[in-house]
CSV table of C-alpha atoms in Angstrom, one decimal:
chain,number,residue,atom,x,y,z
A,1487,UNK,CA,-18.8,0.1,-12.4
A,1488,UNK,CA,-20.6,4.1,-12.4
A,1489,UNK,CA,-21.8,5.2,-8.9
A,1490,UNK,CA,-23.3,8.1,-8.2
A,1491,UNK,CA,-22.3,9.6,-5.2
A,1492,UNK,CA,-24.5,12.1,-3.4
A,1493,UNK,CA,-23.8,14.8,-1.1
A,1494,UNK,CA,-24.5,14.0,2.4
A,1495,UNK,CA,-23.8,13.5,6.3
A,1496,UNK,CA,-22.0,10.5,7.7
A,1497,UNK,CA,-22.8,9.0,10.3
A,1498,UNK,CA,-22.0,5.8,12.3
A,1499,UNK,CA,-19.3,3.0,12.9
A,1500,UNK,CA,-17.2,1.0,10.5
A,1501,UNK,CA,-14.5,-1.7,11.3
A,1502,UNK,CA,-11.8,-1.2,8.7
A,1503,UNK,CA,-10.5,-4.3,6.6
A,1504,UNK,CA,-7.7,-6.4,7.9
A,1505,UNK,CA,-4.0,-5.0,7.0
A,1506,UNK,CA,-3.3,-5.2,3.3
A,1507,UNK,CA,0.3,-4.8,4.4
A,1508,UNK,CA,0.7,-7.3,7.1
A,1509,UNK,CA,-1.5,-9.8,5.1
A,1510,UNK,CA,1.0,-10.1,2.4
A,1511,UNK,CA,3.9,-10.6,4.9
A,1512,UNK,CA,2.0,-12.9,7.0
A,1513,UNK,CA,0.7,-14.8,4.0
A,1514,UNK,CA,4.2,-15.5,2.3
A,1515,UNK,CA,5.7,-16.6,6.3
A,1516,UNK,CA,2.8,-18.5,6.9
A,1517,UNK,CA,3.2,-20.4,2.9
A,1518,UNK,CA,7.0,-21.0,3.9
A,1519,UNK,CA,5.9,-22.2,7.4
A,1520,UNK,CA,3.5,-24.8,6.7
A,1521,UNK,CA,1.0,-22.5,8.9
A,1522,UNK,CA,-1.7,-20.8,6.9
A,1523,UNK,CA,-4.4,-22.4,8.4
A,1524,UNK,CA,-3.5,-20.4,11.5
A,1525,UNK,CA,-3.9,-17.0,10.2
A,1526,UNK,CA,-6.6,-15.4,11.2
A,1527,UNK,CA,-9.2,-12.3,10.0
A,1528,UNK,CA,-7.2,-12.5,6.5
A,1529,UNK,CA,-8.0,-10.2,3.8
A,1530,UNK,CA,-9.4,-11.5,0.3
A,1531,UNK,CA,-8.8,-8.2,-1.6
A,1532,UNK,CA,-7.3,-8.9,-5.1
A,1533,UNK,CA,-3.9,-8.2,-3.8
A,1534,UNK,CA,-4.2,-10.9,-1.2
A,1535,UNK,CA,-5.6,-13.4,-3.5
A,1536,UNK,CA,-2.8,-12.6,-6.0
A,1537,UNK,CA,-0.1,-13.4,-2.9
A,1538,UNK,CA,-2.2,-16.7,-2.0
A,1539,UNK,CA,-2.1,-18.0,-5.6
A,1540,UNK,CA,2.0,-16.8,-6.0
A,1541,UNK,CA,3.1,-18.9,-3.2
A,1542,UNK,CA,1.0,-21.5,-3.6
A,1543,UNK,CA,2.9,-21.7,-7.3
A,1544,UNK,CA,6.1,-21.4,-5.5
A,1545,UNK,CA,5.5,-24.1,-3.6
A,1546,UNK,CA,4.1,-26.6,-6.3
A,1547,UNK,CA,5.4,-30.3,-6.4
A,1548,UNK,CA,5.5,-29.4,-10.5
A,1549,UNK,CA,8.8,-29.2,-12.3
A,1550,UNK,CA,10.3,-26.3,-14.1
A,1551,UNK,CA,10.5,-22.4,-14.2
A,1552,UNK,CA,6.9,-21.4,-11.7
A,1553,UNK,CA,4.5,-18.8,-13.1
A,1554,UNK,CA,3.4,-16.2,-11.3
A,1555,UNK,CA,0.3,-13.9,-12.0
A,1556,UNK,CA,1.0,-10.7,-9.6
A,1557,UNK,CA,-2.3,-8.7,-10.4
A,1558,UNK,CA,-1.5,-5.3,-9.6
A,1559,UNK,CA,0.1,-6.2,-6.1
A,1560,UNK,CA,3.6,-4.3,-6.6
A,1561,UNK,CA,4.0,-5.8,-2.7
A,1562,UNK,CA,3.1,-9.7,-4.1
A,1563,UNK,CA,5.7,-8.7,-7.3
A,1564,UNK,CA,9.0,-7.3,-5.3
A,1565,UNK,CA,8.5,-9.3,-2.2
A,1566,UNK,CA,8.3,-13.0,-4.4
A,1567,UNK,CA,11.2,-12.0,-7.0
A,1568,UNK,CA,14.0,-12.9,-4.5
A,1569,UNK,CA,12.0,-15.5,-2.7
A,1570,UNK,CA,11.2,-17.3,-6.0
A,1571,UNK,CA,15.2,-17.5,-6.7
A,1572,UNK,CA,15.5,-18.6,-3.2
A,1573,UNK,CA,13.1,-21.4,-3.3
A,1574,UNK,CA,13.0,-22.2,-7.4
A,1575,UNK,CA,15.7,-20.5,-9.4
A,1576,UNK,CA,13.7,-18.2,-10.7
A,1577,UNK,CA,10.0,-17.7,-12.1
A,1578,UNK,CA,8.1,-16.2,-14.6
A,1579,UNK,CA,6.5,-12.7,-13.2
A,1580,UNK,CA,3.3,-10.8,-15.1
A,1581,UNK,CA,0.7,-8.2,-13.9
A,1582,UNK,CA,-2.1,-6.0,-14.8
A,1583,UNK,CA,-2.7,-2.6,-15.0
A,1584,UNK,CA,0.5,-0.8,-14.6
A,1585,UNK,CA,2.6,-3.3,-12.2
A,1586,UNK,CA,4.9,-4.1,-14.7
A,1587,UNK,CA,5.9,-0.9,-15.3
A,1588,UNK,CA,7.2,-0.5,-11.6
A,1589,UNK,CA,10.6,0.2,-11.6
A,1590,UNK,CA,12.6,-3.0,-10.4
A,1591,UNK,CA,16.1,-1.4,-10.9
A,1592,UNK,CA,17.2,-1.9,-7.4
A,1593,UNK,CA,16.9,-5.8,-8.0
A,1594,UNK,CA,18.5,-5.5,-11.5
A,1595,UNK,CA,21.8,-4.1,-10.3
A,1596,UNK,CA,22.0,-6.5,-7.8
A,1597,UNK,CA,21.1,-9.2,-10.5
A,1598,UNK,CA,24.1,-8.1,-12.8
A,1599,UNK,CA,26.7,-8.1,-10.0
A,1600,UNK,CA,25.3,-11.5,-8.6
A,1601,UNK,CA,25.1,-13.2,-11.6
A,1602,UNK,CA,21.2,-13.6,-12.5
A,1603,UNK,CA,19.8,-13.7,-15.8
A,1604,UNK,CA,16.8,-11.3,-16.0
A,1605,UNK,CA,14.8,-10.0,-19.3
A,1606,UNK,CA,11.8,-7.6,-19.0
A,1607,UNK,CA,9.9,-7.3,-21.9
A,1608,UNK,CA,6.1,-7.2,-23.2
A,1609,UNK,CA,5.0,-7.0,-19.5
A,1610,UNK,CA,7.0,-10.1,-18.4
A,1611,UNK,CA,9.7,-10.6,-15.9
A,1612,UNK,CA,11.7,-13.7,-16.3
A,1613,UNK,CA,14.4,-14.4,-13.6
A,1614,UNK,CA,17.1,-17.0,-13.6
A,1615,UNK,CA,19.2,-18.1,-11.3
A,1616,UNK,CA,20.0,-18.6,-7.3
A,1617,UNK,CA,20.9,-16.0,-4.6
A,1618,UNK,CA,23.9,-16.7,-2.9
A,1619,UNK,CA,24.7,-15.3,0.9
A,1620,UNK,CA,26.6,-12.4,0.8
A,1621,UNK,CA,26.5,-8.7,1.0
A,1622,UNK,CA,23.3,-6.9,-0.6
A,1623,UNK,CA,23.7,-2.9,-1.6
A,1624,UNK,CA,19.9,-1.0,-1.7
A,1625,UNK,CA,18.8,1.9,-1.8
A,1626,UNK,CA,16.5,3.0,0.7
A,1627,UNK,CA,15.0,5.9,-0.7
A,1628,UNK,CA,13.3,3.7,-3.6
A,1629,UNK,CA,11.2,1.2,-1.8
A,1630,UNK,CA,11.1,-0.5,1.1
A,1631,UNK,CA,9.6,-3.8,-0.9
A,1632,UNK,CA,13.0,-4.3,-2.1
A,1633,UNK,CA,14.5,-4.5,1.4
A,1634,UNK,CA,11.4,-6.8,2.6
A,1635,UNK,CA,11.8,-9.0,-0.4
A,1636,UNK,CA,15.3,-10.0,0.5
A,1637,UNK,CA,14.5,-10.3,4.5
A,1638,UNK,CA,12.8,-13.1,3.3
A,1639,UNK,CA,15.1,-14.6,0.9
A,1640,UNK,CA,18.0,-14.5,2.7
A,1641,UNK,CA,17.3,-16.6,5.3
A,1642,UNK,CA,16.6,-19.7,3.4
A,1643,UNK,CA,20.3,-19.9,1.8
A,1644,UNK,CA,22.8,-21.6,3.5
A,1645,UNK,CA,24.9,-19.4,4.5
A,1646,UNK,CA,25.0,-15.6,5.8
A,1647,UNK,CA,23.9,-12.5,4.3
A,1648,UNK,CA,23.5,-8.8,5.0
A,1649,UNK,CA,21.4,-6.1,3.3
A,1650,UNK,CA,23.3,-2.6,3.5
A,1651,UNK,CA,21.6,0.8,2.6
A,1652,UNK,CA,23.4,3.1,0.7
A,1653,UNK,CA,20.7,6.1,1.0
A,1654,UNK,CA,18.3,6.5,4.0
A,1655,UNK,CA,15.4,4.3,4.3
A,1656,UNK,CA,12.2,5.8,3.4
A,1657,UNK,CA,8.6,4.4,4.3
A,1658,UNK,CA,10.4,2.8,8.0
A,1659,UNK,CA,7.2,1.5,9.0
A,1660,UNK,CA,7.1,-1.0,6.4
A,1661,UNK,CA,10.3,-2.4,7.0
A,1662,UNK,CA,9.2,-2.8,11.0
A,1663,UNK,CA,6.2,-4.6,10.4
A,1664,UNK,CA,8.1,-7.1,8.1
A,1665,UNK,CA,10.8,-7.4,10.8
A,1666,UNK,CA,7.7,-8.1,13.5
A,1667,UNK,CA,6.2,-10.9,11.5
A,1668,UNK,CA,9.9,-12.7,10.8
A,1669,UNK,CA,10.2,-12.7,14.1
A,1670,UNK,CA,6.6,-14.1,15.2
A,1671,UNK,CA,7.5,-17.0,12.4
A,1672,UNK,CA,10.7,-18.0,14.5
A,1673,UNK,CA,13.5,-15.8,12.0
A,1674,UNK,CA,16.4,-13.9,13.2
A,1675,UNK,CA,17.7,-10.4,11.9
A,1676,UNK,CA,19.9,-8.0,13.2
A,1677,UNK,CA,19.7,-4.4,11.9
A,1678,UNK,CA,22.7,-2.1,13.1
A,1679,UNK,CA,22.9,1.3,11.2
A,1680,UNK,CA,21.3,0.9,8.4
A,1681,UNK,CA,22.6,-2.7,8.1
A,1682,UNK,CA,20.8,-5.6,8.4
A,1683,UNK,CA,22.5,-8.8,9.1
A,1684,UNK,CA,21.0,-12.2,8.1
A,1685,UNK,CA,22.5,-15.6,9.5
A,1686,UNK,CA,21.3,-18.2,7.0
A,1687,UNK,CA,20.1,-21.8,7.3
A,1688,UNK,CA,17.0,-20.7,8.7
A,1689,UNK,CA,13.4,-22.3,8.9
A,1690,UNK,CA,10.0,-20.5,9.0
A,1691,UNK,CA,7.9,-22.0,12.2
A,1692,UNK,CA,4.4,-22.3,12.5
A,1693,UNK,CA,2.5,-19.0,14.2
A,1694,UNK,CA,-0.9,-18.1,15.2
A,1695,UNK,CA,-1.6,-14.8,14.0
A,1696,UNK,CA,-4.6,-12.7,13.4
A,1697,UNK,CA,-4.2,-10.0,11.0
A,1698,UNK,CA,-4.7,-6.4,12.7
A,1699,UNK,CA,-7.2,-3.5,11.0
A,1700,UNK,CA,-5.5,-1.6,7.9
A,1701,UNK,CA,-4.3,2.0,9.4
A,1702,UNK,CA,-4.5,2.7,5.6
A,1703,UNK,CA,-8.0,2.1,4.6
A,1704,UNK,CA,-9.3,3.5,8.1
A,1705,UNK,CA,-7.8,6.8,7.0
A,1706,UNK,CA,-10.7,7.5,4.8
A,1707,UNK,CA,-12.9,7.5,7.7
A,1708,UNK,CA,-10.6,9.7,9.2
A,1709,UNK,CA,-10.5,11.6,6.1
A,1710,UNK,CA,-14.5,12.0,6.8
A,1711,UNK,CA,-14.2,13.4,10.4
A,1712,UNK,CA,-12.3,15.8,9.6
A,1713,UNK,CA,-14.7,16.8,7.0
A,1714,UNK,CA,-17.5,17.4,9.9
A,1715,UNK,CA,-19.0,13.7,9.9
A,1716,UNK,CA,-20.2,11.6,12.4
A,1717,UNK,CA,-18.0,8.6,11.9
A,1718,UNK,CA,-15.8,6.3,14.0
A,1719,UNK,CA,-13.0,3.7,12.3
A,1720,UNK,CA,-13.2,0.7,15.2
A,1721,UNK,CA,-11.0,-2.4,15.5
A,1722,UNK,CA,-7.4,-0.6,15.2
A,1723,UNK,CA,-4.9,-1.1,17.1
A,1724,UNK,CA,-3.0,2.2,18.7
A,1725,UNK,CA,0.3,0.5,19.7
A,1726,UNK,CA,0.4,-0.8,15.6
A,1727,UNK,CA,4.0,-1.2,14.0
A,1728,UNK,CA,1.6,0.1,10.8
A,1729,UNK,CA,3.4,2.9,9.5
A,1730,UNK,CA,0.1,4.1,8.6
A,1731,UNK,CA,-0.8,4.4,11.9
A,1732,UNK,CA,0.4,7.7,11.6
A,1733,UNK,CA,-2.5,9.4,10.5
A,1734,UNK,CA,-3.6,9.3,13.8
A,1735,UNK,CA,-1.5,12.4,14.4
A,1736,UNK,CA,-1.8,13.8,10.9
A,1737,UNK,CA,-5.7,14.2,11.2
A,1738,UNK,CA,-4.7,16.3,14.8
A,1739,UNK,CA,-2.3,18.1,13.1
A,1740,UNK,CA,-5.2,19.1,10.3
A,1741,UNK,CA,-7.6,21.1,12.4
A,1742,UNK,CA,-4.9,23.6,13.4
A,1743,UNK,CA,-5.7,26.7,12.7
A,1744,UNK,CA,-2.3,27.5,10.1
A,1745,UNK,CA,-0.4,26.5,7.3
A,1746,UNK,CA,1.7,23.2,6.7
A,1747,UNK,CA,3.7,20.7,5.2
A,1748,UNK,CA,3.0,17.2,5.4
A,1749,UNK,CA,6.1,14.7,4.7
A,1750,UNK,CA,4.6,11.7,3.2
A,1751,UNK,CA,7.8,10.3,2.1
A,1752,UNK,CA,7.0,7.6,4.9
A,1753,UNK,CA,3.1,7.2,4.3
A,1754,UNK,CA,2.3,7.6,0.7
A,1755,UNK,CA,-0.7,5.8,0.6
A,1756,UNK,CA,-1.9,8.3,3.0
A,1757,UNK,CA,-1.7,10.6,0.4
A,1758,UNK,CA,-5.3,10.8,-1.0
A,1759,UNK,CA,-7.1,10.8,2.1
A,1760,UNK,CA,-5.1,13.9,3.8
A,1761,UNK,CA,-5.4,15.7,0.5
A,1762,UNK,CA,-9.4,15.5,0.9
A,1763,UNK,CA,-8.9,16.7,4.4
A,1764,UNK,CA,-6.8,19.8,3.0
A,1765,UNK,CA,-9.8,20.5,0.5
A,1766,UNK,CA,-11.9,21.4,2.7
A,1767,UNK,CA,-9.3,23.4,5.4
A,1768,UNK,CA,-10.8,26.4,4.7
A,1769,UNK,CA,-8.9,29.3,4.4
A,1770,UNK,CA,-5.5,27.3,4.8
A,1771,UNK,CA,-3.1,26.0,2.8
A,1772,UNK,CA,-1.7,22.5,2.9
A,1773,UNK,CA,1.5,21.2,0.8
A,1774,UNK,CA,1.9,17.5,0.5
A,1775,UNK,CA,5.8,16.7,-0.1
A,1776,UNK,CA,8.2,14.4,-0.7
A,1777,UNK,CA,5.8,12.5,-3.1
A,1778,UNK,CA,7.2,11.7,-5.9
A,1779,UNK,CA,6.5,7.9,-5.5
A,1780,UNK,CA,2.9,8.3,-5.9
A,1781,UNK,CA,3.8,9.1,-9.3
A,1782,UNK,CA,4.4,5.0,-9.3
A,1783,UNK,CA,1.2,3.4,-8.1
A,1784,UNK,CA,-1.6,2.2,-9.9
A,1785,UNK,CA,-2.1,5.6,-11.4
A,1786,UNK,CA,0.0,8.2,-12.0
A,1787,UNK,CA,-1.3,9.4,-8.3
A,1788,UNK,CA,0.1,13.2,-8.1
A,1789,UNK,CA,-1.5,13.7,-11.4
A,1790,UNK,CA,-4.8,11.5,-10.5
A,1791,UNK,CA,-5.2,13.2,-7.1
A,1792,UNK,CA,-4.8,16.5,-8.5
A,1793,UNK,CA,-7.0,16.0,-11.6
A,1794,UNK,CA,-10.1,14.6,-9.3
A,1795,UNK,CA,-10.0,17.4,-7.2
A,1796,UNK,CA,-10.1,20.2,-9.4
A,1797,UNK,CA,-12.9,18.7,-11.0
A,1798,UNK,CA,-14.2,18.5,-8.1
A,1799,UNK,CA,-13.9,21.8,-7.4
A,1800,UNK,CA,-11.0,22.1,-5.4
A,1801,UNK,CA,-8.1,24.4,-5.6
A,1802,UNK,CA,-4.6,22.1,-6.3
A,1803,UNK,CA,-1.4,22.8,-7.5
A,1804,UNK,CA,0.5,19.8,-8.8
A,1805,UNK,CA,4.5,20.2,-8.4
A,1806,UNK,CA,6.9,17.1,-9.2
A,1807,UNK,CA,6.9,16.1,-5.7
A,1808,UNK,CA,4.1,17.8,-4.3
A,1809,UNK,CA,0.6,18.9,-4.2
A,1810,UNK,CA,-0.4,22.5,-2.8
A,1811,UNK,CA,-3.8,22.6,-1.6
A,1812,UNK,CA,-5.5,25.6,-0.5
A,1813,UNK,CA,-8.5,24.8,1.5
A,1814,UNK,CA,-12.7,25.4,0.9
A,1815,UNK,CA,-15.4,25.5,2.4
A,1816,UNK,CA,-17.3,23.4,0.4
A,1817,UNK,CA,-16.8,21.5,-3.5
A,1818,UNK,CA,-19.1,21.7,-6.3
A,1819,UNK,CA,-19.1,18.4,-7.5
A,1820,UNK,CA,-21.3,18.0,-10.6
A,1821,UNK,CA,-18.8,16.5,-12.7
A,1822,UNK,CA,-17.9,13.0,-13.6
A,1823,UNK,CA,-14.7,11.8,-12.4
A,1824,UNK,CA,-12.9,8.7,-13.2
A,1825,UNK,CA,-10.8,6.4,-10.6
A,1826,UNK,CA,-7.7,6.2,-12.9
A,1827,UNK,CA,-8.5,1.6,-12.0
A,1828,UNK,CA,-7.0,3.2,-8.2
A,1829,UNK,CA,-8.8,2.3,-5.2
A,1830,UNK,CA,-7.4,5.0,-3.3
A,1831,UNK,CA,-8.3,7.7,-5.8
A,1832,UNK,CA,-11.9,6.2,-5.7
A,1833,UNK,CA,-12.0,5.9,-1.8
A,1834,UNK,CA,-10.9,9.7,-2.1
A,1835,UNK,CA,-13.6,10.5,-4.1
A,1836,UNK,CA,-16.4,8.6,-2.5
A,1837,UNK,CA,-15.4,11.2,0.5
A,1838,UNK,CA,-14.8,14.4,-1.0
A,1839,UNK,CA,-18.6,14.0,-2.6
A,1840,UNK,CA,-19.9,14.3,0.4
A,1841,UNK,CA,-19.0,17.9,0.4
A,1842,UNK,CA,-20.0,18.4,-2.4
A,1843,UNK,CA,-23.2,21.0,-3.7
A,1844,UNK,CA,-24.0,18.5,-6.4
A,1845,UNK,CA,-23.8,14.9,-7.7
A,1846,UNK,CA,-20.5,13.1,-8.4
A,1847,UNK,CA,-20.6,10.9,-11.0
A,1848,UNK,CA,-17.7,8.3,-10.5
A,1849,UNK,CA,-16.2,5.8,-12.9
A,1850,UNK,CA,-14.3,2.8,-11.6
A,1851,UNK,CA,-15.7,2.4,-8.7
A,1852,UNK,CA,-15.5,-1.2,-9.0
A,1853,UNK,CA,-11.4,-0.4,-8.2
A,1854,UNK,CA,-11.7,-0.9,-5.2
A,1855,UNK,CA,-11.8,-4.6,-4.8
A,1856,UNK,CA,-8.2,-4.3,-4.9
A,1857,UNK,CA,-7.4,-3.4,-1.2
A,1858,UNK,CA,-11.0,-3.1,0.0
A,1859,UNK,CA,-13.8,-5.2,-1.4
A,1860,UNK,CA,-16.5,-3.6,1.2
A,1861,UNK,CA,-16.0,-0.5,0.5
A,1862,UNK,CA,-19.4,0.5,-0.9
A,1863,UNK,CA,-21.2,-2.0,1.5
A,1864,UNK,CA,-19.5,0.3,4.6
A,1865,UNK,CA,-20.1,3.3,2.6
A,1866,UNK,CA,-24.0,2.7,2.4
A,1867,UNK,CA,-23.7,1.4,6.3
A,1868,UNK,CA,-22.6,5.3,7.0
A,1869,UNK,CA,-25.1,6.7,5.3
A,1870,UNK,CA,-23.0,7.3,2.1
A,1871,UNK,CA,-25.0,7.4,-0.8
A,1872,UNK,CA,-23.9,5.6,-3.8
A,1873,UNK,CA,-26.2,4.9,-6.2
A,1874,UNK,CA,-24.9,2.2,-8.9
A,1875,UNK,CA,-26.4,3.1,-12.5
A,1876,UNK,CA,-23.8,1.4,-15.1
């Protein structure tokens, strides 16, 4: 899909999209619970849909190795892998888009020292085999999926387990919010120091639970405050175990009057909308670090943000694990940009246009079904001006 996307004031209310993020945890408890009936306000991005159809798979009455079509959800992809050796001795793992080209070496070296047959090839991920309780080695400044993938595994073998970081954990949040749902669907963990103990033997139990506004998507609208508009993001929850919740204090931080670094080691997703608010800091200069994972989503983000922006007419330096932005007052626009099939980078865009002297043309807009399906519908309802001509 081509939108093109006028310069313009904002102005009004929108309610953000349930949590990506605690969907797909509350989805795969709810599947092993017997519950989903009893979630409520669930999303039905792609990413959800791609989770829905991977457990319902899992769970089949059908015989023999389970095939699982991931999508682009790296979260549905890492977080099933372990469960799907858990429940079924393996599965058969594809994706779209650049999924399989997530690393997955975390779960590899465990593979090799546990005794599971794994072969990646031609954008397929066959594993074989079935966890056994025991001790688990991670990293923790890869991914938190690996460390939620396991929390959920673990507690359906028979006996006990325990997941040990070797590194610090990065992106904390993520790991607290999959410790809150276990514990809403009735499972025990223990972390101490960077250890988290697992008793096995245990049994998911049915929960109520309504799915809280994404931190993440409401950041755009935050993104668009601090660009001068009129706009409010409703529905969120301030007391949130949503890492993302954090940008909250990163958009305060923003309208000082100085220079500064933003760690987003712990909220990458946050990435694109703080580096439309550092655009348009006139006069200052902002420096995005620790952000070398962004190099691993859907696009090649450091480059993709970078690239849109100076089209766009911002000023961006692109390091390996950083972006240095020095703030406008205004963008010229008049280009045609291209999402890079990211819904953040086109969420970013749809912003920064605003602030721009001329037209945006952007391509891909239809990317962001991913993780927001309403995007342009809430867009229009602020007053954002997207006109749809391919």
């Amino acid at each position: 899909m081509v939108v093109k996307l006028m310069p313009g004031r904002l102005m009004g209310t929108v309610t953000p999209p349930p949590s990506k993020s605690q969907a797909h945890r509350a989805l795969i408890a709810a599947y092993l619970a017997g519950s989903v009936d009893r979630l409520d306000h669930l999303a039905d991005s792609q990413d959800i849909q791609a989770t829905r159809r991977c457990m319902e798979a899992l769970l089949s009455p059908d015989e023999g190795t389970p095939r699982l079509a991931c999508g682009e959800s790296g979260s549905t992809l890492r977080f099933l892998i372990p469960v799907a050796l858990a429940l079924r001795g393996g599965g058969v793992f594809t994706g779209q888009g650049r999924l399989m080209e997530r690393p997955q070496g975390p779960y590899f070296a465990l593979f090799e020292k546990k005794g599971i047959a794994y072969e990646h090839a031609d954008g397929v991920l066959t594993v074989t085999g079935r966890l056994t309780p025991g001790t688990y080695a991670l990293p923790g400044n890869v991914s938190s999926q690996f460390v939620t993938g396991l929390l959920y595994a673990l507690p359906l073998l028979a006996g006990n387990s325990e997941i040990v970081l070797t590194s610090p954990l990065e992106s904390r949040g993520y790991v607290d919010m999959t410790m809150d749902v276990l514990k809403r669907f009735g499972v025990e963990v223990q972390e101490r120091g960077g250890t988290f103990a697992v008793p096995g033997g245990q049994h998911f139990r049915p929960c109520a639970m309504t799915i809280e506004a994404d931190w993440s998507q409401a950041a755009f609208w935050f993104a668009a405050m601090s660009l001068g508009h009129s706009v409010d993001a409703a529905g969120l929850d301030y007391h949130s175990v949503q890492g993302d919740r954090v940008i909250g204090d990163l958009f305060a931080r923003l309208q000082w009057q100085e220079n500064m670094n933003l760690d987003v080691s712990g909220c990458p997703d946050l990435a694109p909308p703080l580096a439309v608010m550092a655009a348009l800091r006139e006069g200052r200069v902002t420096r995005l670090v620790n952000a070398a994972r962004l190099r691993l989503k859907e696009s090649e983000r450091l480059a993709s943000i970078a690239g849109v922006l100076h089209a766009l007419g911002a000023e961006v330096r692109e390091g390996p694990d950083s972006l240095e932005i020095h703030g406008k007052q205004v963008l010229t626009g008049g280009v045609t940009v291209d999402a890079h099939n990211d819904h953040r980078i086109a969420m970013m865009t749809a912003i920064a246009a605003t602030r721009c002297k001329e037209p945006v043309i952007l391509t891909g807009a239809e990317s962001v079904a991913k993780s927001y399906p309403n995007f342009w519908e809430d867009y229009a309802q602020v007053d954002g001006r997207a006109e749809q001509i391919d």
